[in-house]
Amino acid sequence: MKPFTYERVATPAEAAAAALKNPKARFIAGGTNLLDLMKLEIEVPPHLIDINRLGLDKIKETDQGGLRIGALVRNTDLAADRRVRKDYAVLSRALLSGASGQLRNKATTAGNLLQRTRCPYFYDPTMPCNKRAPGSGCSALQGFNRNLAILGTSDQCIATHPSDMAVAMRLLDATVETVHADGRTRAIPIASFHRLPGTTPHIETDLAPGELITAVVLPPPLGGTHIYRKVRDRASYAFALVSVAAVLQRDGTGRAAFGGLAHKPWRVEAAEARMAQGPKAVADAVLAGARTTPQNAFKTVLAERTLAAVFEQARA
């Protein structure tokens, strides 16, 4: 691990100002992803800004009937919250399907959204990776890519986003609240928070330099049957090959968002108009334009079958 300096800040605006002053600095809270990357010297921040004492660890009800989840709420606490379990069960189930209990005790809401890809070439400094070293190339295109993306890819990157929580947040139409160094705040719809790779795969979110996430806001509950189904190579502590977060209503309408398929949580609202026609009709619309490789082409079939299992589970 490379040497670095460290500071502890007292307010969100102070944290954003410290990051703006040190452009290569990183915020640290739980550190479950960042510290691993620093040990491998994939991330080499010269300065760390500790944000654990900012008081952003509360879950509060909003005037609109939703929930405001502080950026520093731990995954375990969020999954166990009575209001989340009752009204946003898909979020609780997504959180509990991720990582291990020990990691969920440390990982934060904002940190979960900002997880970096688990593409093996991103984690191997000896291999070209446009996400890690822009302009160096993408080893995954011709390499081992069984677990990688089939939707929203580019010739520069086919990495996937690893978060389970983010898939549920996308389904629920969450909003990410942030603060800038000058105190300005912003509300970013989750749909536009994560970016597709395009020609700049190293730019992963819509956050500006120094901008700090302060909360994630959920709209009023959707009702219906909430399901999170995750297909992976082993039963625990593994990232999704395909995951589906869904809310299905008695009248046949509903929503569905997918993980393991793209550089960001994937939801196609137009496909949801086909819910009454069944899972194949929805999957056909969601997977339109998929770019597969011989190794990951199975994901198109797996996504359809996983969605069909979700429908069957809802009927049961």
PDB file of C-alpha atoms in Angstrom:
ATOM      1  CA  MET A   1       0.000   0.000   0.000  1.00  0.00           C
ATOM      2  CA  LYS A   2       1.289   3.444  -0.948  1.00  0.00           C
ATOM      3  CA  PRO A   3       1.721   6.082   1.802  1.00  0.00           C
ATOM      4  CA  PHE A   4      -1.166   8.514   2.240  1.00  0.00           C
ATOM      5  CA  THR A   5      -2.260  11.352   4.502  1.00  0.00           C
ATOM      6  CA  TYR A   6      -5.478  11.378   6.496  1.00  0.00           C
ATOM      7  CA  GLU A   7      -7.954  13.858   7.913  1.00  0.00           C
ATOM      8  CA  ARG A   8     -11.242  13.685   9.786  1.00  0.00           C
ATOM      9  CA  VAL A   9     -13.947  16.209   8.923  1.00  0.00           C
ATOM     10  CA  ALA A  10     -16.940  17.474  10.894  1.00  0.00           C
ATOM     11  CA  THR A  11     -19.510  18.545   8.260  1.00  0.00           C
ATOM     12  CA  PRO A  12     -20.529  17.405   4.771  1.00  0.00           C
ATOM     13  CA  ALA A  13     -19.516  20.762   3.253  1.00  0.00           C
ATOM     14  CA  GLU A  14     -16.117  20.503   4.942  1.00  0.00           C
ATOM     15  CA  ALA A  15     -15.674  17.026   3.481  1.00  0.00           C
ATOM     16  CA  ALA A  16     -16.558  18.247  -0.017  1.00  0.00           C
ATOM     17  CA  ALA A  17     -14.185  21.213   0.342  1.00  0.00           C
ATOM     18  CA  ALA A  18     -11.339  18.928   1.433  1.00  0.00           C
ATOM     19  CA  ALA A  19     -11.927  16.700  -1.599  1.00  0.00           C
ATOM     20  CA  LEU A  20     -12.035  19.665  -3.951  1.00  0.00           C
ATOM     21  CA  LYS A  21      -8.734  20.905  -2.540  1.00  0.00           C
ATOM     22  CA  ASN A  22      -7.159  17.435  -3.018  1.00  0.00           C
ATOM     23  CA  PRO A  23      -8.548  16.193  -6.371  1.00  0.00           C
ATOM     24  CA  LYS A  24      -7.025  12.722  -5.999  1.00  0.00           C
ATOM     25  CA  ALA A  25      -8.300  12.282  -2.437  1.00  0.00           C
ATOM     26  CA  ARG A  26     -10.939   9.696  -1.560  1.00  0.00           C
ATOM     27  CA  PHE A  27     -13.703   9.691   1.020  1.00  0.00           C
ATOM     28  CA  ILE A  28     -13.573   6.734   3.393  1.00  0.00           C
ATOM     29  CA  ALA A  29     -16.321   5.356   5.629  1.00  0.00           C
ATOM     30  CA  GLY A  30     -16.617   1.560   5.832  1.00  0.00           C
ATOM     31  CA  GLY A  31     -13.762   1.095   3.374  1.00  0.00           C
ATOM     32  CA  THR A  32     -14.845  -2.419   2.396  1.00  0.00           C
ATOM     33  CA  ASN A  33     -14.029  -1.805  -1.279  1.00  0.00           C
ATOM     34  CA  LEU A  34     -11.537   1.067  -1.143  1.00  0.00           C
ATOM     35  CA  LEU A  35      -9.089  -0.573   1.254  1.00  0.00           C
ATOM     36  CA  ASP A  36      -8.904  -3.714  -0.887  1.00  0.00           C
ATOM     37  CA  LEU A  37      -8.157  -1.591  -3.946  1.00  0.00           C
ATOM     38  CA  MET A  38      -5.490   0.345  -2.058  1.00  0.00           C
ATOM     39  CA  LYS A  39      -3.788  -2.857  -0.933  1.00  0.00           C
ATOM     40  CA  LEU A  40      -3.606  -3.985  -4.559  1.00  0.00           C
ATOM     41  CA  GLU A  41      -2.426  -0.472  -5.584  1.00  0.00           C
ATOM     42  CA  ILE A  42      -5.307  -0.126  -8.008  1.00  0.00           C
ATOM     43  CA  GLU A  43      -6.472   2.892  -6.049  1.00  0.00           C
ATOM     44  CA  VAL A  44      -3.555   4.986  -4.791  1.00  0.00           C
ATOM     45  CA  PRO A  45      -5.122   8.076  -3.195  1.00  0.00           C
ATOM     46  CA  PRO A  46      -2.544  10.388  -1.622  1.00  0.00           C
ATOM     47  CA  HIS A  47      -5.121  11.568   0.914  1.00  0.00           C
ATOM     48  CA  LEU A  48      -8.097  10.016   2.723  1.00  0.00           C
ATOM     49  CA  ILE A  49     -11.016  12.013   4.125  1.00  0.00           C
ATOM     50  CA  ASP A  50     -12.778  10.217   6.980  1.00  0.00           C
ATOM     51  CA  ILE A  51     -16.516  10.999   6.853  1.00  0.00           C
ATOM     52  CA  ASN A  52     -17.696   8.663   9.600  1.00  0.00           C
ATOM     53  CA  ARG A  53     -18.529  11.491  12.031  1.00  0.00           C
ATOM     54  CA  LEU A  54     -20.831  13.504   9.793  1.00  0.00           C
ATOM     55  CA  GLY A  55     -24.060  12.274  11.399  1.00  0.00           C
ATOM     56  CA  LEU A  56     -25.364  10.812   8.138  1.00  0.00           C
ATOM     57  CA  ASP A  57     -26.323   7.486   9.699  1.00  0.00           C
ATOM     58  CA  LYS A  58     -30.072   7.926  10.263  1.00  0.00           C
ATOM     59  CA  ILE A  59     -33.169   6.697   8.418  1.00  0.00           C
ATOM     60  CA  LYS A  60     -35.990   9.248   8.531  1.00  0.00           C
ATOM     61  CA  GLU A  61     -39.468   9.448   7.064  1.00  0.00           C
ATOM     62  CA  THR A  62     -40.027  12.194   4.496  1.00  0.00           C
ATOM     63  CA  ASP A  63     -42.990  14.566   4.252  1.00  0.00           C
ATOM     64  CA  GLN A  64     -43.927  12.841   0.983  1.00  0.00           C
ATOM     65  CA  GLY A  65     -44.309   9.458   2.683  1.00  0.00           C
ATOM     66  CA  GLY A  66     -40.972   7.944   1.685  1.00  0.00           C
ATOM     67  CA  LEU A  67     -37.666   7.415   3.492  1.00  0.00           C
ATOM     68  CA  ARG A  68     -34.448   9.421   3.579  1.00  0.00           C
ATOM     69  CA  ILE A  69     -31.530   7.045   4.140  1.00  0.00           C
ATOM     70  CA  GLY A  70     -28.343   8.696   5.349  1.00  0.00           C
ATOM     71  CA  ALA A  71     -25.235   8.030   3.283  1.00  0.00           C
ATOM     72  CA  LEU A  72     -23.525   6.371   6.251  1.00  0.00           C
ATOM     73  CA  VAL A  73     -26.340   3.990   7.216  1.00  0.00           C
ATOM     74  CA  ARG A  74     -24.752   0.543   7.365  1.00  0.00           C
ATOM     75  CA  ASN A  75     -26.137  -2.157   5.115  1.00  0.00           C
ATOM     76  CA  THR A  76     -27.072  -4.365   8.086  1.00  0.00           C
ATOM     77  CA  ASP A  77     -29.061  -1.567   9.734  1.00  0.00           C
ATOM     78  CA  LEU A  78     -30.832  -0.657   6.499  1.00  0.00           C
ATOM     79  CA  ALA A  79     -31.839  -4.242   5.755  1.00  0.00           C
ATOM     80  CA  ALA A  80     -33.144  -4.700   9.318  1.00  0.00           C
ATOM     81  CA  ASP A  81     -35.079  -1.435   9.565  1.00  0.00           C
ATOM     82  CA  ARG A  82     -38.752  -2.134  10.298  1.00  0.00           C
ATOM     83  CA  ARG A  83     -40.003   0.374   7.704  1.00  0.00           C
ATOM     84  CA  VAL A  84     -37.723  -0.995   4.996  1.00  0.00           C
ATOM     85  CA  ARG A  85     -38.725  -4.588   5.686  1.00  0.00           C
ATOM     86  CA  LYS A  86     -42.423  -3.668   5.612  1.00  0.00           C
ATOM     87  CA  ASP A  87     -42.649  -1.198   2.711  1.00  0.00           C
ATOM     88  CA  TYR A  88     -39.458  -1.755   0.668  1.00  0.00           C
ATOM     89  CA  ALA A  89     -38.900  -5.470   1.126  1.00  0.00           C
ATOM     90  CA  VAL A  90     -37.094  -5.790  -2.212  1.00  0.00           C
ATOM     91  CA  LEU A  91     -34.364  -3.497  -0.859  1.00  0.00           C
ATOM     92  CA  SER A  92     -33.968  -5.492   2.339  1.00  0.00           C
ATOM     93  CA  ARG A  93     -33.739  -8.741   0.389  1.00  0.00           C
ATOM     94  CA  ALA A  94     -31.207  -7.324  -2.057  1.00  0.00           C
ATOM     95  CA  LEU A  95     -28.977  -6.149   0.780  1.00  0.00           C
ATOM     96  CA  LEU A  96     -29.129  -9.492   2.561  1.00  0.00           C
ATOM     97  CA  SER A  97     -28.110 -11.314  -0.616  1.00  0.00           C
ATOM     98  CA  GLY A  98     -24.874  -9.334  -0.869  1.00  0.00           C
ATOM     99  CA  ALA A  99     -21.456  -9.940   0.699  1.00  0.00           C
ATOM    100  CA  SER A 100     -21.270 -11.425   4.217  1.00  0.00           C
ATOM    101  CA  GLY A 101     -22.673 -10.357   7.558  1.00  0.00           C
ATOM    102  CA  GLN A 102     -19.317  -8.919   8.619  1.00  0.00           C
ATOM    103  CA  LEU A 103     -19.053  -6.778   5.483  1.00  0.00           C
ATOM    104  CA  ARG A 104     -22.665  -5.612   5.723  1.00  0.00           C
ATOM    105  CA  ASN A 105     -21.923  -4.410   9.258  1.00  0.00           C
ATOM    106  CA  LYS A 106     -19.293  -2.019   7.840  1.00  0.00           C
ATOM    107  CA  ALA A 107     -20.505  -1.190   4.325  1.00  0.00           C
ATOM    108  CA  THR A 108     -22.495   2.038   3.914  1.00  0.00           C
ATOM    109  CA  THR A 109     -25.363   3.075   1.679  1.00  0.00           C
ATOM    110  CA  ALA A 110     -23.275   5.548  -0.325  1.00  0.00           C
ATOM    111  CA  GLY A 111     -20.303   3.210  -0.503  1.00  0.00           C
ATOM    112  CA  ASN A 112     -22.497   0.442  -1.858  1.00  0.00           C
ATOM    113  CA  LEU A 113     -23.654   2.670  -4.715  1.00  0.00           C
ATOM    114  CA  LEU A 114     -20.031   3.600  -5.452  1.00  0.00           C
ATOM    115  CA  GLN A 115     -18.610   0.067  -5.556  1.00  0.00           C
ATOM    116  CA  ARG A 116     -16.189  -0.486  -8.376  1.00  0.00           C
ATOM    117  CA  THR A 117     -16.414  -3.392 -10.785  1.00  0.00           C
ATOM    118  CA  ARG A 118     -15.137  -6.861  -9.936  1.00  0.00           C
ATOM    119  CA  CYS A 119     -13.911  -7.458 -13.489  1.00  0.00           C
ATOM    120  CA  PRO A 120     -10.757  -9.625 -13.076  1.00  0.00           C
ATOM    121  CA  TYR A 121      -8.757  -7.423 -15.448  1.00  0.00           C
ATOM    122  CA  PHE A 122      -9.570  -4.295 -13.451  1.00  0.00           C
ATOM    123  CA  TYR A 123      -8.084  -6.073 -10.441  1.00  0.00           C
ATOM    124  CA  ASP A 124      -4.927  -7.153 -12.316  1.00  0.00           C
ATOM    125  CA  PRO A 125      -2.475  -4.229 -12.726  1.00  0.00           C
ATOM    126  CA  THR A 126      -0.429  -6.234 -15.228  1.00  0.00           C
ATOM    127  CA  MET A 127      -3.297  -6.255 -17.741  1.00  0.00           C
ATOM    128  CA  PRO A 128      -4.652  -3.387 -19.869  1.00  0.00           C
ATOM    129  CA  CYS A 129      -7.891  -1.902 -18.502  1.00  0.00           C
ATOM    130  CA  ASN A 130      -9.487   1.320 -19.691  1.00  0.00           C
ATOM    131  CA  LYS A 131     -11.317   1.707 -16.409  1.00  0.00           C
ATOM    132  CA  ARG A 132      -8.105   1.552 -14.392  1.00  0.00           C
ATOM    133  CA  ALA A 133      -5.773   3.139 -16.959  1.00  0.00           C
ATOM    134  CA  PRO A 134      -7.717   5.090 -19.610  1.00  0.00           C
ATOM    135  CA  GLY A 135      -6.535   4.418 -23.142  1.00  0.00           C
ATOM    136  CA  SER A 136      -4.689   1.204 -22.300  1.00  0.00           C
ATOM    137  CA  GLY A 137      -7.301  -1.129 -23.821  1.00  0.00           C
ATOM    138  CA  CYS A 138      -9.830  -3.660 -22.552  1.00  0.00           C
ATOM    139  CA  SER A 139      -8.401  -7.115 -21.880  1.00  0.00           C
ATOM    140  CA  ALA A 140     -11.865  -8.518 -21.176  1.00  0.00           C
ATOM    141  CA  LEU A 141     -13.047  -8.126 -24.765  1.00  0.00           C
ATOM    142  CA  GLN A 142     -10.899 -11.043 -25.916  1.00  0.00           C
ATOM    143  CA  GLY A 143     -10.225 -12.557 -22.507  1.00  0.00           C
ATOM    144  CA  PHE A 144     -12.225 -14.296 -19.784  1.00  0.00           C
ATOM    145  CA  ASN A 145     -15.570 -12.504 -19.828  1.00  0.00           C
ATOM    146  CA  ARG A 146     -18.124 -15.070 -18.659  1.00  0.00           C
ATOM    147  CA  ASN A 147     -19.301 -12.840 -15.791  1.00  0.00           C
ATOM    148  CA  LEU A 148     -19.273  -9.568 -17.705  1.00  0.00           C
ATOM    149  CA  ALA A 149     -21.820  -7.284 -19.333  1.00  0.00           C
ATOM    150  CA  ILE A 150     -24.070  -7.894 -22.321  1.00  0.00           C
ATOM    151  CA  LEU A 151     -26.061  -4.632 -22.219  1.00  0.00           C
ATOM    152  CA  GLY A 152     -24.913  -1.032 -22.540  1.00  0.00           C
ATOM    153  CA  THR A 153     -21.358  -2.082 -23.353  1.00  0.00           C
ATOM    154  CA  SER A 154     -18.842  -0.333 -25.595  1.00  0.00           C
ATOM    155  CA  ASP A 155     -15.622  -1.183 -27.372  1.00  0.00           C
ATOM    156  CA  GLN A 156     -13.841   0.347 -24.383  1.00  0.00           C
ATOM    157  CA  CYS A 157     -15.376  -1.682 -21.542  1.00  0.00           C
ATOM    158  CA  ILE A 158     -17.716  -4.604 -20.791  1.00  0.00           C
ATOM    159  CA  ALA A 159     -17.501  -4.499 -16.984  1.00  0.00           C
ATOM    160  CA  THR A 160     -20.552  -4.956 -14.758  1.00  0.00           C
ATOM    161  CA  HIS A 161     -21.646  -3.050 -11.675  1.00  0.00           C
ATOM    162  CA  PRO A 162     -21.442  -5.373  -8.644  1.00  0.00           C
ATOM    163  CA  SER A 163     -24.039  -3.875  -6.257  1.00  0.00           C
ATOM    164  CA  ASP A 164     -27.220  -5.723  -5.301  1.00  0.00           C
ATOM    165  CA  MET A 165     -28.559  -2.738  -3.368  1.00  0.00           C
ATOM    166  CA  ALA A 166     -28.266  -0.457  -6.407  1.00  0.00           C
ATOM    167  CA  VAL A 167     -30.527  -2.744  -8.447  1.00  0.00           C
ATOM    168  CA  ALA A 168     -33.279  -2.451  -5.849  1.00  0.00           C
ATOM    169  CA  MET A 169     -32.738   1.314  -5.602  1.00  0.00           C
ATOM    170  CA  ARG A 170     -33.155   1.598  -9.382  1.00  0.00           C
ATOM    171  CA  LEU A 171     -36.373  -0.397  -9.211  1.00  0.00           C
ATOM    172  CA  LEU A 172     -37.706   1.911  -6.498  1.00  0.00           C
ATOM    173  CA  ASP A 173     -36.773   5.131  -8.361  1.00  0.00           C
ATOM    174  CA  ALA A 174     -34.548   6.395  -5.565  1.00  0.00           C
ATOM    175  CA  THR A 175     -32.901   9.814  -5.623  1.00  0.00           C
ATOM    176  CA  VAL A 176     -29.306  10.475  -4.563  1.00  0.00           C
ATOM    177  CA  GLU A 177     -28.809  13.681  -2.570  1.00  0.00           C
ATOM    178  CA  THR A 178     -25.395  15.365  -2.604  1.00  0.00           C
ATOM    179  CA  VAL A 179     -23.560  18.464  -1.405  1.00  0.00           C
ATOM    180  CA  HIS A 180     -20.802  20.528  -3.045  1.00  0.00           C
ATOM    181  CA  ALA A 181     -17.933  22.324  -1.358  1.00  0.00           C
ATOM    182  CA  ASP A 182     -19.780  25.665  -1.529  1.00  0.00           C
ATOM    183  CA  GLY A 183     -22.820  24.178   0.221  1.00  0.00           C
ATOM    184  CA  ARG A 184     -24.948  23.726  -2.913  1.00  0.00           C
ATOM    185  CA  THR A 185     -27.067  20.587  -2.865  1.00  0.00           C
ATOM    186  CA  ARG A 186     -28.270  18.414  -5.695  1.00  0.00           C
ATOM    187  CA  ALA A 187     -30.778  15.594  -6.192  1.00  0.00           C
ATOM    188  CA  ILE A 188     -29.754  13.018  -8.819  1.00  0.00           C
ATOM    189  CA  PRO A 189     -32.287  10.422 -10.026  1.00  0.00           C
ATOM    190  CA  ILE A 190     -30.809   6.953  -9.607  1.00  0.00           C
ATOM    191  CA  ALA A 191     -31.532   6.313 -13.291  1.00  0.00           C
ATOM    192  CA  SER A 192     -28.871   8.852 -14.289  1.00  0.00           C
ATOM    193  CA  PHE A 193     -26.506   8.447 -11.332  1.00  0.00           C
ATOM    194  CA  HIS A 194     -24.442   5.588 -12.824  1.00  0.00           C
ATOM    195  CA  ARG A 195     -22.957   6.099 -16.291  1.00  0.00           C
ATOM    196  CA  LEU A 196     -22.508   3.658 -19.141  1.00  0.00           C
ATOM    197  CA  PRO A 197     -18.885   3.155 -20.236  1.00  0.00           C
ATOM    198  CA  GLY A 198     -18.965   4.754 -23.691  1.00  0.00           C
ATOM    199  CA  THR A 199     -15.465   6.104 -24.383  1.00  0.00           C
ATOM    200  CA  THR A 200     -14.856   7.057 -20.724  1.00  0.00           C
ATOM    201  CA  PRO A 201     -15.344   3.907 -18.622  1.00  0.00           C
ATOM    202  CA  HIS A 202     -13.207   5.386 -15.839  1.00  0.00           C
ATOM    203  CA  ILE A 203     -15.961   7.972 -15.178  1.00  0.00           C
ATOM    204  CA  GLU A 204     -18.519   5.808 -13.429  1.00  0.00           C
ATOM    205  CA  THR A 205     -21.059   8.228 -11.931  1.00  0.00           C
ATOM    206  CA  ASP A 206     -22.554  11.669 -12.475  1.00  0.00           C
ATOM    207  CA  LEU A 207     -20.793  13.062  -9.385  1.00  0.00           C
ATOM    208  CA  ALA A 208     -18.693  16.197  -9.863  1.00  0.00           C
ATOM    209  CA  PRO A 209     -15.203  16.510  -8.313  1.00  0.00           C
ATOM    210  CA  GLY A 210     -15.556  16.953  -4.574  1.00  0.00           C
ATOM    211  CA  GLU A 211     -19.286  16.206  -4.546  1.00  0.00           C
ATOM    212  CA  LEU A 212     -20.346  14.127  -1.527  1.00  0.00           C
ATOM    213  CA  ILE A 213     -23.376  11.846  -1.252  1.00  0.00           C
ATOM    214  CA  THR A 214     -25.391  12.761   1.857  1.00  0.00           C
ATOM    215  CA  ALA A 215     -28.498  10.588   1.499  1.00  0.00           C
ATOM    216  CA  VAL A 216     -30.582   8.352  -0.713  1.00  0.00           C
ATOM    217  CA  VAL A 217     -34.306   9.140  -0.775  1.00  0.00           C
ATOM    218  CA  LEU A 218     -36.992   6.567  -1.490  1.00  0.00           C
ATOM    219  CA  PRO A 219     -40.403   7.684  -2.809  1.00  0.00           C
ATOM    220  CA  PRO A 220     -43.619   6.440  -1.162  1.00  0.00           C
ATOM    221  CA  PRO A 221     -43.991   2.630  -1.109  1.00  0.00           C
ATOM    222  CA  LEU A 222     -45.188   0.806  -4.207  1.00  0.00           C
ATOM    223  CA  GLY A 223     -47.097  -2.005  -2.519  1.00  0.00           C
ATOM    224  CA  GLY A 224     -47.424  -5.297  -4.357  1.00  0.00           C
ATOM    225  CA  THR A 225     -45.193  -8.360  -4.086  1.00  0.00           C
ATOM    226  CA  HIS A 226     -41.496  -7.582  -3.655  1.00  0.00           C
ATOM    227  CA  ILE A 227     -38.945 -10.129  -4.881  1.00  0.00           C
ATOM    228  CA  TYR A 228     -35.170 -10.123  -5.273  1.00  0.00           C
ATOM    229  CA  ARG A 229     -33.751 -13.162  -7.004  1.00  0.00           C
ATOM    230  CA  LYS A 230     -29.998 -13.561  -7.454  1.00  0.00           C
ATOM    231  CA  VAL A 231     -28.332 -16.279  -9.537  1.00  0.00           C
ATOM    232  CA  ARG A 232     -24.652 -16.848  -8.805  1.00  0.00           C
ATOM    233  CA  ASP A 233     -22.001 -19.524  -8.995  1.00  0.00           C
ATOM    234  CA  ARG A 234     -22.193 -20.358  -5.297  1.00  0.00           C
ATOM    235  CA  ALA A 235     -24.793 -19.822  -2.614  1.00  0.00           C
ATOM    236  CA  SER A 236     -23.113 -17.034  -0.655  1.00  0.00           C
ATOM    237  CA  TYR A 237     -20.550 -14.253  -0.925  1.00  0.00           C
ATOM    238  CA  ALA A 238     -20.605 -14.212  -4.718  1.00  0.00           C
ATOM    239  CA  PHE A 239     -21.554 -11.553  -7.234  1.00  0.00           C
ATOM    240  CA  ALA A 240     -24.565 -12.002  -9.480  1.00  0.00           C
ATOM    241  CA  LEU A 241     -24.416 -13.643 -12.868  1.00  0.00           C
ATOM    242  CA  VAL A 242     -27.967 -12.306 -13.198  1.00  0.00           C
ATOM    243  CA  SER A 243     -30.231 -10.763 -10.587  1.00  0.00           C
ATOM    244  CA  VAL A 244     -33.798  -9.490 -10.794  1.00  0.00           C
ATOM    245  CA  ALA A 245     -35.476  -7.009  -8.470  1.00  0.00           C
ATOM    246  CA  ALA A 246     -39.219  -6.888  -9.059  1.00  0.00           C
ATOM    247  CA  VAL A 247     -42.444  -5.476  -7.690  1.00  0.00           C
ATOM    248  CA  LEU A 248     -45.525  -7.207  -9.097  1.00  0.00           C
ATOM    249  CA  GLN A 249     -49.114  -6.072  -8.607  1.00  0.00           C
ATOM    250  CA  ARG A 250     -52.302  -8.152  -8.533  1.00  0.00           C
ATOM    251  CA  ASP A 251     -53.538  -6.559 -11.766  1.00  0.00           C
ATOM    252  CA  GLY A 252     -50.551  -7.912 -13.703  1.00  0.00           C
ATOM    253  CA  THR A 253     -48.578  -4.659 -13.807  1.00  0.00           C
ATOM    254  CA  GLY A 254     -45.198  -4.232 -12.191  1.00  0.00           C
ATOM    255  CA  ARG A 255     -41.582  -3.239 -12.449  1.00  0.00           C
ATOM    256  CA  ALA A 256     -38.317  -5.122 -12.921  1.00  0.00           C
ATOM    257  CA  ALA A 257     -34.651  -4.139 -12.721  1.00  0.00           C
ATOM    258  CA  PHE A 258     -31.662  -6.347 -13.494  1.00  0.00           C
ATOM    259  CA  GLY A 259     -28.172  -6.786 -12.112  1.00  0.00           C
ATOM    260  CA  GLY A 260     -25.181  -8.630 -13.544  1.00  0.00           C
ATOM    261  CA  LEU A 261     -26.005  -7.568 -17.095  1.00  0.00           C
ATOM    262  CA  ALA A 262     -24.565  -4.073 -17.476  1.00  0.00           C
ATOM    263  CA  HIS A 263     -22.235  -1.348 -16.258  1.00  0.00           C
ATOM    264  CA  LYS A 264     -25.138  -0.036 -14.143  1.00  0.00           C
ATOM    265  CA  PRO A 265     -28.394  -1.405 -12.726  1.00  0.00           C
ATOM    266  CA  TRP A 266     -30.524  -2.082 -15.786  1.00  0.00           C
ATOM    267  CA  ARG A 267     -34.174  -1.156 -16.071  1.00  0.00           C
ATOM    268  CA  VAL A 268     -36.211  -0.612 -19.236  1.00  0.00           C
ATOM    269  CA  GLU A 269     -39.460   1.121 -18.295  1.00  0.00           C
ATOM    270  CA  ALA A 270     -40.937   0.504 -21.750  1.00  0.00           C
ATOM    271  CA  ALA A 271     -40.571  -3.245 -21.213  1.00  0.00           C
ATOM    272  CA  GLU A 272     -42.693  -3.052 -18.076  1.00  0.00           C
ATOM    273  CA  ALA A 273     -45.743  -2.260 -20.183  1.00  0.00           C
ATOM    274  CA  ARG A 274     -45.530  -5.918 -21.280  1.00  0.00           C
ATOM    275  CA  MET A 275     -45.765  -7.366 -17.766  1.00  0.00           C
ATOM    276  CA  ALA A 276     -49.260  -8.739 -18.396  1.00  0.00           C
ATOM    277  CA  GLN A 277     -47.898 -10.636 -21.425  1.00  0.00           C
ATOM    278  CA  GLY A 278     -45.512 -12.631 -19.261  1.00  0.00           C
ATOM    279  CA  PRO A 279     -41.777 -12.877 -18.585  1.00  0.00           C
ATOM    280  CA  LYS A 280     -40.684 -13.726 -22.133  1.00  0.00           C
ATOM    281  CA  ALA A 281     -42.245 -10.588 -23.563  1.00  0.00           C
ATOM    282  CA  VAL A 282     -40.585  -8.474 -20.874  1.00  0.00           C
ATOM    283  CA  ALA A 283     -37.211 -10.189 -21.283  1.00  0.00           C
ATOM    284  CA  ASP A 284     -37.279  -9.767 -25.064  1.00  0.00           C
ATOM    285  CA  ALA A 285     -37.717  -6.013 -24.635  1.00  0.00           C
ATOM    286  CA  VAL A 286     -35.093  -5.735 -21.881  1.00  0.00           C
ATOM    287  CA  LEU A 287     -32.493  -7.737 -23.808  1.00  0.00           C
ATOM    288  CA  ALA A 288     -32.983  -6.012 -27.150  1.00  0.00           C
ATOM    289  CA  GLY A 289     -29.599  -4.895 -28.430  1.00  0.00           C
ATOM    290  CA  ALA A 290     -27.607  -7.231 -26.179  1.00  0.00           C
ATOM    291  CA  ARG A 291     -23.990  -7.743 -27.290  1.00  0.00           C
ATOM    292  CA  THR A 292     -22.737 -11.121 -26.141  1.00  0.00           C
ATOM    293  CA  THR A 293     -19.536 -13.130 -26.385  1.00  0.00           C
ATOM    294  CA  PRO A 294     -19.319 -16.914 -26.717  1.00  0.00           C
ATOM    295  CA  GLN A 295     -18.620 -17.066 -22.988  1.00  0.00           C
ATOM    296  CA  ASN A 296     -21.459 -14.893 -21.677  1.00  0.00           C
ATOM    297  CA  ALA A 297     -24.212 -15.489 -24.242  1.00  0.00           C
ATOM    298  CA  PHE A 298     -25.884 -17.780 -21.679  1.00  0.00           C
ATOM    299  CA  LYS A 299     -26.894 -14.648 -19.751  1.00  0.00           C
ATOM    300  CA  THR A 300     -29.709 -13.874 -22.191  1.00  0.00           C
ATOM    301  CA  VAL A 301     -31.355 -17.226 -21.455  1.00  0.00           C
ATOM    302  CA  LEU A 302     -30.533 -16.981 -17.745  1.00  0.00           C
ATOM    303  CA  ALA A 303     -32.079 -13.521 -17.476  1.00  0.00           C
ATOM    304  CA  GLU A 304     -35.317 -14.712 -19.075  1.00  0.00           C
ATOM    305  CA  ARG A 305     -35.484 -17.801 -16.872  1.00  0.00           C
ATOM    306  CA  THR A 306     -34.706 -15.811 -13.730  1.00  0.00           C
ATOM    307  CA  LEU A 307     -37.497 -13.377 -14.551  1.00  0.00           C
ATOM    308  CA  ALA A 308     -39.837 -16.323 -15.182  1.00  0.00           C
ATOM    309  CA  ALA A 309     -38.917 -17.707 -11.735  1.00  0.00           C
ATOM    310  CA  VAL A 310     -39.765 -14.317 -10.234  1.00  0.00           C
ATOM    311  CA  PHE A 311     -43.194 -14.385 -11.879  1.00  0.00           C
ATOM    312  CA  GLU A 312     -43.772 -17.918 -10.615  1.00  0.00           C
ATOM    313  CA  GLN A 313     -42.677 -16.951  -7.102  1.00  0.00           C
ATOM    314  CA  ALA A 314     -45.100 -14.005  -7.143  1.00  0.00           C
ATOM    315  CA  ARG A 315     -47.985 -16.222  -8.214  1.00  0.00           C
ATOM    316  CA  ALA A 316     -47.177 -18.664  -5.413  1.00  0.00           C
TER     317      ALA A 316
END
